[in-house]
Short mmCIF file of C-alpha atoms and ligand atoms in Angstrom, two decimals:
data_model
loop_
_atom_site.label_atom_id
_atom_site.label_comp_id
_atom_site.label_asym_id
_atom_site.label_seq_id
_atom_site.Cartn_x
_atom_site.Cartn_y
_atom_site.Cartn_z
CA UNK A 1 0.00 0.00 0.00
CA UNK A 2 1.27 3.45 -0.90
CA UNK A 3 1.63 6.05 1.89
CA UNK A 4 -1.31 8.43 2.33
CA UNK A 5 -2.56 11.02 4.77
CA UNK A 6 -5.90 10.64 6.55
CA UNK A 7 -8.21 13.33 7.88
CA UNK A 8 -11.71 13.14 9.29
CA UNK A 9 -14.00 15.95 8.14
CA UNK A 10 -15.99 17.43 11.04
CA UNK A 11 -18.66 18.87 8.76
CA UNK A 12 -19.64 19.25 5.11
CA UNK A 13 -17.68 22.49 4.63
CA UNK A 14 -14.47 20.83 5.84
CA UNK A 15 -15.10 17.85 3.59
CA UNK A 16 -15.68 19.99 0.51
CA UNK A 17 -12.56 22.07 1.23
CA UNK A 18 -10.49 18.89 1.40
CA UNK A 19 -12.19 17.49 -1.70
CA UNK A 20 -11.42 20.65 -3.67
CA UNK A 21 -7.74 20.18 -2.78
CA UNK A 22 -7.87 16.67 -4.29
CA UNK A 23 -8.71 14.54 -1.23
CA UNK A 24 -10.52 11.23 -1.86
CA UNK A 25 -13.69 10.69 0.13
CA UNK A 26 -14.02 7.51 2.17
CA UNK A 27 -16.84 6.20 4.38
CA UNK A 28 -17.37 2.43 4.64
CA UNK A 29 -14.15 1.87 2.70
CA UNK A 30 -15.17 -1.62 1.58
CA UNK A 31 -14.05 -1.08 -2.02
CA UNK A 32 -11.43 1.63 -1.75
CA UNK A 33 -9.32 0.01 0.97
CA UNK A 34 -9.18 -3.27 -0.98
CA UNK A 35 -8.01 -1.42 -4.07
CA UNK A 36 -5.43 0.53 -2.07
CA UNK A 37 -4.02 -2.72 -0.68
CA UNK A 38 -3.66 -4.01 -4.23
CA UNK A 39 -2.10 -0.64 -5.27
CA UNK A 40 -4.78 -0.24 -7.93
CA UNK A 41 -5.81 2.96 -6.13
CA UNK A 42 -3.09 5.26 -4.80
CA UNK A 43 -4.76 8.31 -3.24
CA UNK A 44 -2.47 10.77 -1.48
CA UNK A 45 -5.14 12.01 0.91
CA UNK A 46 -8.19 10.26 2.33
CA UNK A 47 -11.01 12.39 3.71
CA UNK A 48 -13.25 10.43 6.05
CA UNK A 49 -16.83 11.70 5.63
CA UNK A 50 -18.51 9.16 7.87
CA UNK A 51 -19.73 11.74 10.43
CA UNK A 52 -21.53 13.95 7.90
CA UNK A 53 -25.33 14.18 8.37
CA UNK A 54 -26.26 12.03 5.37
CA UNK A 55 -27.91 9.09 7.14
CA UNK A 56 -31.61 9.82 6.67
CA UNK A 57 -34.17 7.81 4.73
CA UNK A 58 -37.22 9.92 3.94
CA UNK A 59 -40.49 8.88 2.37
CA UNK A 60 -41.59 11.95 0.42
CA UNK A 61 -45.17 13.24 0.54
CA UNK A 62 -45.76 12.03 -3.01
CA UNK A 63 -44.61 8.50 -2.17
CA UNK A 64 -41.03 8.68 -3.39
CA UNK A 65 -37.90 8.02 -1.36
CA UNK A 66 -34.73 9.92 -0.51
CA UNK A 67 -31.89 7.79 0.81
CA UNK A 68 -28.84 9.52 2.32
CA UNK A 69 -25.48 8.61 0.86
CA UNK A 70 -24.14 7.40 4.22
CA UNK A 71 -27.04 5.06 5.00
CA UNK A 72 -25.60 1.56 5.15
CA UNK A 73 -26.77 -1.05 2.67
CA UNK A 74 -28.18 -3.09 5.57
CA UNK A 75 -30.13 -0.12 6.97
CA UNK A 76 -31.63 0.71 3.60
CA UNK A 77 -32.56 -2.90 2.88
CA UNK A 78 -34.34 -3.24 6.24
CA UNK A 79 -36.12 0.13 6.21
CA UNK A 80 -39.89 -0.25 6.42
CA UNK A 81 -40.62 2.40 3.80
CA UNK A 82 -38.10 0.96 1.32
CA UNK A 83 -39.51 -2.54 1.75
CA UNK A 84 -43.10 -1.37 1.39
CA UNK A 85 -42.68 1.03 -1.53
CA UNK A 86 -39.78 -0.42 -3.51
CA UNK A 87 -39.02 -4.06 -2.64
CA UNK A 88 -36.82 -4.17 -5.74
CA UNK A 89 -34.34 -1.99 -3.83
CA UNK A 90 -34.38 -4.13 -0.68
CA UNK A 91 -33.96 -7.29 -2.72
CA UNK A 92 -31.09 -5.88 -4.78
CA UNK A 93 -29.28 -4.86 -1.59
CA UNK A 94 -29.88 -8.15 0.21
CA UNK A 95 -28.53 -10.10 -2.76
CA UNK A 96 -25.30 -8.06 -2.68
CA UNK A 97 -22.03 -8.86 -0.90
CA UNK A 98 -22.10 -10.42 2.59
CA UNK A 99 -23.92 -9.40 5.77
CA UNK A 100 -20.69 -7.97 7.19
CA UNK A 101 -20.07 -5.86 4.10
CA UNK A 102 -23.69 -4.68 3.97
CA UNK A 103 -23.29 -3.38 7.52
CA UNK A 104 -20.22 -1.36 6.56
CA UNK A 105 -20.82 -0.28 2.97
CA UNK A 106 -22.86 2.83 2.23
CA UNK A 107 -25.38 3.64 -0.48
CA UNK A 108 -23.09 6.29 -1.96
CA UNK A 109 -20.13 3.92 -1.92
CA UNK A 110 -22.19 1.16 -3.48
CA UNK A 111 -22.96 3.12 -6.61
CA UNK A 112 -19.36 4.41 -6.75
CA UNK A 113 -17.84 0.91 -6.53
CA UNK A 114 -15.42 -0.05 -9.26
CA UNK A 115 -15.51 -2.95 -11.66
CA UNK A 116 -14.60 -6.52 -10.69
CA UNK A 117 -12.70 -7.09 -13.94
CA UNK A 118 -9.78 -9.23 -12.77
CA UNK A 119 -7.38 -7.46 -15.14
CA UNK A 120 -8.29 -4.11 -13.59
CA UNK A 121 -7.25 -5.49 -10.20
CA UNK A 122 -4.03 -7.05 -11.51
CA UNK A 123 -1.51 -4.22 -11.74
CA UNK A 124 0.69 -6.28 -14.09
CA UNK A 125 -2.08 -6.46 -16.75
CA UNK A 126 -2.89 -3.91 -19.46
CA UNK A 127 -5.98 -1.96 -18.46
CA UNK A 128 -7.24 1.29 -19.97
CA UNK A 129 -9.43 1.94 -16.96
CA UNK A 130 -6.50 1.78 -14.53
CA UNK A 131 -3.78 3.12 -16.85
CA UNK A 132 -5.31 5.03 -19.81
CA UNK A 133 -3.74 4.05 -23.12
CA UNK A 134 -2.22 0.78 -21.88
CA UNK A 135 -4.71 -1.51 -23.63
CA UNK A 136 -7.43 -3.93 -22.52
CA UNK A 137 -6.28 -7.40 -21.48
CA UNK A 138 -9.87 -8.60 -21.18
CA UNK A 139 -10.67 -8.21 -24.88
CA UNK A 140 -8.32 -11.03 -25.84
CA UNK A 141 -8.23 -12.66 -22.42
CA UNK A 142 -10.80 -14.58 -20.37
CA UNK A 143 -13.94 -12.45 -20.61
CA UNK A 144 -16.75 -14.74 -19.43
CA UNK A 145 -17.95 -12.23 -16.81
CA UNK A 146 -17.61 -9.14 -18.99
CA UNK A 147 -20.18 -6.91 -20.65
CA UNK A 148 -22.11 -7.47 -23.87
CA UNK A 149 -23.84 -4.07 -23.89
CA UNK A 150 -22.41 -0.55 -23.80
CA UNK A 151 -18.86 -1.72 -24.51
CA UNK A 152 -16.17 0.14 -26.44
CA UNK A 153 -12.87 -0.82 -28.04
CA UNK A 154 -11.27 0.58 -24.89
CA UNK A 155 -13.14 -1.33 -22.17
CA UNK A 156 -15.68 -4.15 -21.74
CA UNK A 157 -15.97 -4.24 -17.94
CA UNK A 158 -19.35 -4.56 -16.22
CA UNK A 159 -20.61 -2.25 -13.49
CA UNK A 160 -20.89 -4.46 -10.40
CA UNK A 161 -23.66 -2.82 -8.33
CA UNK A 162 -27.03 -4.55 -7.92
CA UNK A 163 -28.52 -1.48 -6.27
CA UNK A 164 -27.60 0.60 -9.32
CA UNK A 165 -29.71 -1.69 -11.53
CA UNK A 166 -32.77 -1.10 -9.33
CA UNK A 167 -32.10 2.66 -9.27
CA UNK A 168 -31.76 2.74 -13.05
CA UNK A 169 -35.03 0.85 -13.50
CA UNK A 170 -36.86 3.28 -11.21
CA UNK A 171 -35.48 6.41 -12.92
CA UNK A 172 -33.74 7.61 -9.76
CA UNK A 173 -31.81 10.85 -9.49
CA UNK A 174 -28.51 11.56 -7.72
CA UNK A 175 -28.08 14.67 -5.58
CA UNK A 176 -24.55 16.10 -5.44
CA UNK A 177 -22.90 18.86 -3.45
CA UNK A 178 -19.57 20.35 -4.43
CA UNK A 179 -17.38 23.39 -3.87
CA UNK A 180 -19.46 25.23 -6.52
CA UNK A 181 -22.90 24.30 -5.22
CA UNK A 182 -25.52 21.59 -5.64
CA UNK A 183 -26.50 19.55 -8.70
CA UNK A 184 -29.06 16.87 -9.43
CA UNK A 185 -28.49 14.33 -12.19
CA UNK A 186 -30.66 11.55 -13.60
CA UNK A 187 -29.05 8.31 -12.43
CA UNK A 188 -28.81 7.22 -16.07
CA UNK A 189 -26.49 10.19 -16.74
CA UNK A 190 -24.44 9.85 -13.56
CA UNK A 191 -22.68 6.59 -14.48
CA UNK A 192 -20.72 6.87 -17.73
CA UNK A 193 -20.21 4.30 -20.45
CA UNK A 194 -16.51 3.70 -21.15
CA UNK A 195 -16.28 5.20 -24.66
CA UNK A 196 -12.74 6.43 -25.20
CA UNK A 197 -12.24 7.34 -21.52
CA UNK A 198 -12.98 4.23 -19.42
CA UNK A 199 -11.02 5.73 -16.52
CA UNK A 200 -13.84 8.29 -16.11
CA UNK A 201 -16.75 6.39 -14.56
CA UNK A 202 -19.06 9.03 -13.09
CA UNK A 203 -20.13 12.54 -14.02
CA UNK A 204 -18.52 14.02 -10.89
CA UNK A 205 -16.71 17.33 -10.70
CA UNK A 206 -13.67 17.90 -8.53
CA UNK A 207 -14.61 17.77 -4.86
CA UNK A 208 -18.27 16.78 -5.41
CA UNK A 209 -19.99 14.52 -2.90
CA UNK A 210 -23.07 12.34 -3.37
CA UNK A 211 -25.53 13.54 -0.71
CA UNK A 212 -28.46 11.24 -1.48
CA UNK A 213 -30.34 9.35 -4.13
CA UNK A 214 -34.01 9.98 -4.84
CA UNK A 215 -36.54 7.59 -6.25
CA UNK A 216 -39.53 9.44 -7.70
CA UNK A 217 -43.07 8.46 -6.85
CA UNK A 218 -44.53 5.95 -9.27
CA UNK A 219 -48.24 5.21 -9.81
CA UNK A 220 -49.70 2.77 -7.29
CA UNK A 221 -50.07 -0.13 -6.96
CA UNK A 222 -46.51 -0.86 -8.08
CA UNK A 223 -45.18 -4.40 -7.88
CA UNK A 224 -41.42 -4.77 -8.09
CA UNK A 225 -38.60 -7.23 -7.55
CA UNK A 226 -35.01 -8.15 -8.38
CA UNK A 227 -33.62 -11.41 -9.75
CA UNK A 228 -29.89 -12.13 -9.72
CA UNK A 229 -28.35 -15.05 -11.60
CA UNK A 230 -24.81 -16.02 -10.57
CA UNK A 231 -22.42 -18.94 -10.33
CA UNK A 232 -23.17 -19.51 -6.62
CA UNK A 233 -26.01 -18.38 -4.42
CA UNK A 234 -24.19 -15.96 -2.12
CA UNK A 235 -21.30 -13.51 -2.11
CA UNK A 236 -21.00 -13.46 -5.87
CA UNK A 237 -21.52 -10.91 -8.63
CA UNK A 238 -24.25 -11.21 -11.24
CA UNK A 239 -23.84 -13.00 -14.53
CA UNK A 240 -27.20 -11.44 -15.34
CA UNK A 241 -29.85 -9.71 -13.28
CA UNK A 242 -33.20 -8.01 -13.81
CA UNK A 243 -34.96 -5.24 -11.89
CA UNK A 244 -38.65 -5.04 -12.75
CA UNK A 245 -41.42 -2.70 -11.57
CA UNK A 246 -44.94 -2.90 -13.01
CA UNK A 247 -48.06 -0.79 -12.49
CA UNK A 248 -51.04 -2.93 -13.52
CA UNK A 249 -54.54 -1.47 -13.31
CA UNK A 250 -57.73 -2.91 -14.71
CA UNK A 251 -55.79 -5.95 -15.91
CA UNK A 252 -53.57 -3.81 -18.17
CA UNK A 253 -49.91 -2.85 -17.72
CA UNK A 254 -49.92 0.94 -17.43
CA UNK A 255 -46.26 1.46 -16.52
CA UNK A 256 -43.21 -0.81 -16.87
CA UNK A 257 -39.69 -0.18 -15.55
CA UNK A 258 -37.05 -2.74 -16.46
CA UNK A 259 -33.25 -2.73 -16.20
CA UNK A 260 -30.54 -5.39 -16.37
CA UNK A 261 -27.27 -5.99 -14.53
CA UNK A 262 -24.21 -8.14 -15.14
CA UNK A 263 -24.37 -7.44 -18.88
CA UNK A 264 -23.66 -3.74 -19.33
CA UNK A 265 -20.78 -1.39 -18.72
CA UNK A 266 -23.40 0.56 -16.77
CA UNK A 267 -26.77 -0.63 -15.37
CA UNK A 268 -28.68 -1.29 -18.55
CA UNK A 269 -32.16 0.14 -19.07
CA UNK A 270 -34.36 -1.94 -21.36
CA UNK A 271 -36.72 0.53 -23.11
CA UNK A 272 -37.66 -1.92 -25.88
CA UNK A 273 -38.84 -4.39 -23.24
CA UNK A 274 -40.79 -1.65 -21.46
CA UNK A 275 -42.46 -0.53 -24.70
CA UNK A 276 -43.51 -4.09 -25.50
CA UNK A 277 -45.27 -4.35 -22.12
CA UNK A 278 -47.18 -1.09 -21.83
CA UNK A 279 -50.85 -1.33 -22.78
CA UNK A 280 -50.81 -5.13 -22.80
CA UNK A 281 -52.41 -7.72 -20.55
CA UNK A 282 -50.08 -9.92 -18.47
CA UNK A 283 -49.54 -13.38 -19.93
CA UNK A 284 -46.79 -15.91 -20.30
CA UNK A 285 -46.63 -15.15 -24.01
CA UNK A 286 -46.24 -11.41 -23.34
CA UNK A 287 -43.38 -11.96 -20.90
CA UNK A 288 -41.52 -14.10 -23.43
CA UNK A 289 -42.12 -11.68 -26.31
CA UNK A 290 -41.05 -8.63 -24.32
CA UNK A 291 -37.99 -10.35 -22.88
CA UNK A 292 -36.98 -11.25 -26.42
CA UNK A 293 -35.84 -7.63 -26.79
CA UNK A 294 -33.60 -7.70 -23.70
CA UNK A 295 -30.35 -8.37 -25.53
CA UNK A 296 -31.01 -6.03 -28.48
CA UNK A 297 -27.70 -4.54 -29.57
CA UNK A 298 -25.55 -7.04 -27.64
CA UNK A 299 -21.96 -7.52 -28.80
CA UNK A 300 -20.68 -10.72 -27.14
CA UNK A 301 -16.98 -11.45 -26.68
CA UNK A 302 -15.20 -14.81 -27.02
CA UNK A 303 -16.40 -16.31 -23.73
CA UNK A 304 -19.61 -14.51 -22.80
CA UNK A 305 -21.97 -15.21 -25.70
CA UNK A 306 -24.18 -17.21 -23.33
CA UNK A 307 -25.17 -13.98 -21.57
CA UNK A 308 -27.49 -12.84 -24.37
CA UNK A 309 -29.80 -15.85 -24.00
CA UNK A 310 -29.39 -15.94 -20.22
CA UNK A 311 -30.41 -12.29 -20.03
CA UNK A 312 -33.61 -12.91 -22.00
CA UNK A 313 -34.52 -15.80 -19.71
CA UNK A 314 -33.68 -13.77 -16.59
CA UNK A 315 -35.94 -10.92 -17.71
CA UNK A 316 -38.75 -13.28 -18.72
CA UNK A 317 -38.66 -15.05 -15.38
CA UNK A 318 -38.66 -11.83 -13.39
CA UNK A 319 -41.49 -10.34 -15.44
CA UNK A 320 -43.48 -13.48 -14.67
CA UNK A 321 -42.59 -13.35 -10.97
CA UNK A 322 -43.56 -9.69 -10.59
CA UNK A 323 -46.46 -9.53 -13.05
CA UNK A 324 -47.96 -13.01 -12.74
CA UNK A 325 -50.54 -13.91 -15.34
CA UNK A 326 -54.26 -13.32 -15.57
FE1 SF4 B 401 -9.41 -2.73 -17.91
FE2 SF4 B 401 -11.88 -2.45 -18.82
FE3 SF4 B 401 -10.21 -3.97 -20.14
FE4 SF4 B 401 -11.04 -4.75 -17.73
S1 SF4 B 401 -12.28 -4.54 -19.53
S2 SF4 B 401 -8.94 -4.83 -18.54
S3 SF4 B 401 -11.30 -2.78 -16.69
S4 SF4 B 401 -10.00 -1.76 -19.82
#
């Protein structure tokens, strides 16, 4: 591990001052400390923000949710309002990591976590995300777990967060505070596809902090859930996953929110699937037809071609689980 200095910010102003000077924010530390041990990350200054007042979960008057960036994954998953309004969020969190990690890791840190591409974590391998311009060992290497959607010639790594898939499905927004004021971004714009700059993963300006994420109110009743397919049933990242939320009234699907994980360089919204559902009556045939669009545009690599079919089946099964049939 490279030498670094550590400071604990007493309040938001202190944190932002340190961030403006180039300090790296740390709270749960469950990703960053691992990467520092492996010398993948080499920050000169860590700014501990764990005492900032960002630990509230608020159910808004309209029926949406605001979750503070420093709420732990475990707290968010267990929160009565989260479970009642958006079970897809609770399920995505509970299917992530281990109980110990969920107690430590925060919501802000979860969506900031970095890829699990093994070449990214191996400092002897070529990796454009870690060392821009060095190449991408995964393209010609073992790429079974890599992305089939949103890739570029520069990088094919998946985004690892389950929570982010649920947030993308629900059209969440991210609230930021920085040295120059506050900003709010659609979650879909916050995480960046690799393009020609895979080292740049979020639309964050120097010194900006995530303060909370907001899930807008959706029409009620809203049924939702998360399905994660992986090589083993715990403490493993997704090969494919599906976050689904459906508003069904009068036997007709009025609103459909669907996103996939484990397949994209960012959480992957599935608008073609959503369009195929809206205005239709739930049925086994509908789920299969809609899910048939899930892998539209996929560009498989040498070892991950199976993900296209697995994704369709994952989405079909989760549509059936959430929507049932009439
Ligand atoms: Fe690096 Fe991305 Fe290639 Fe993995 S896929 S080696 S993270 S550039």
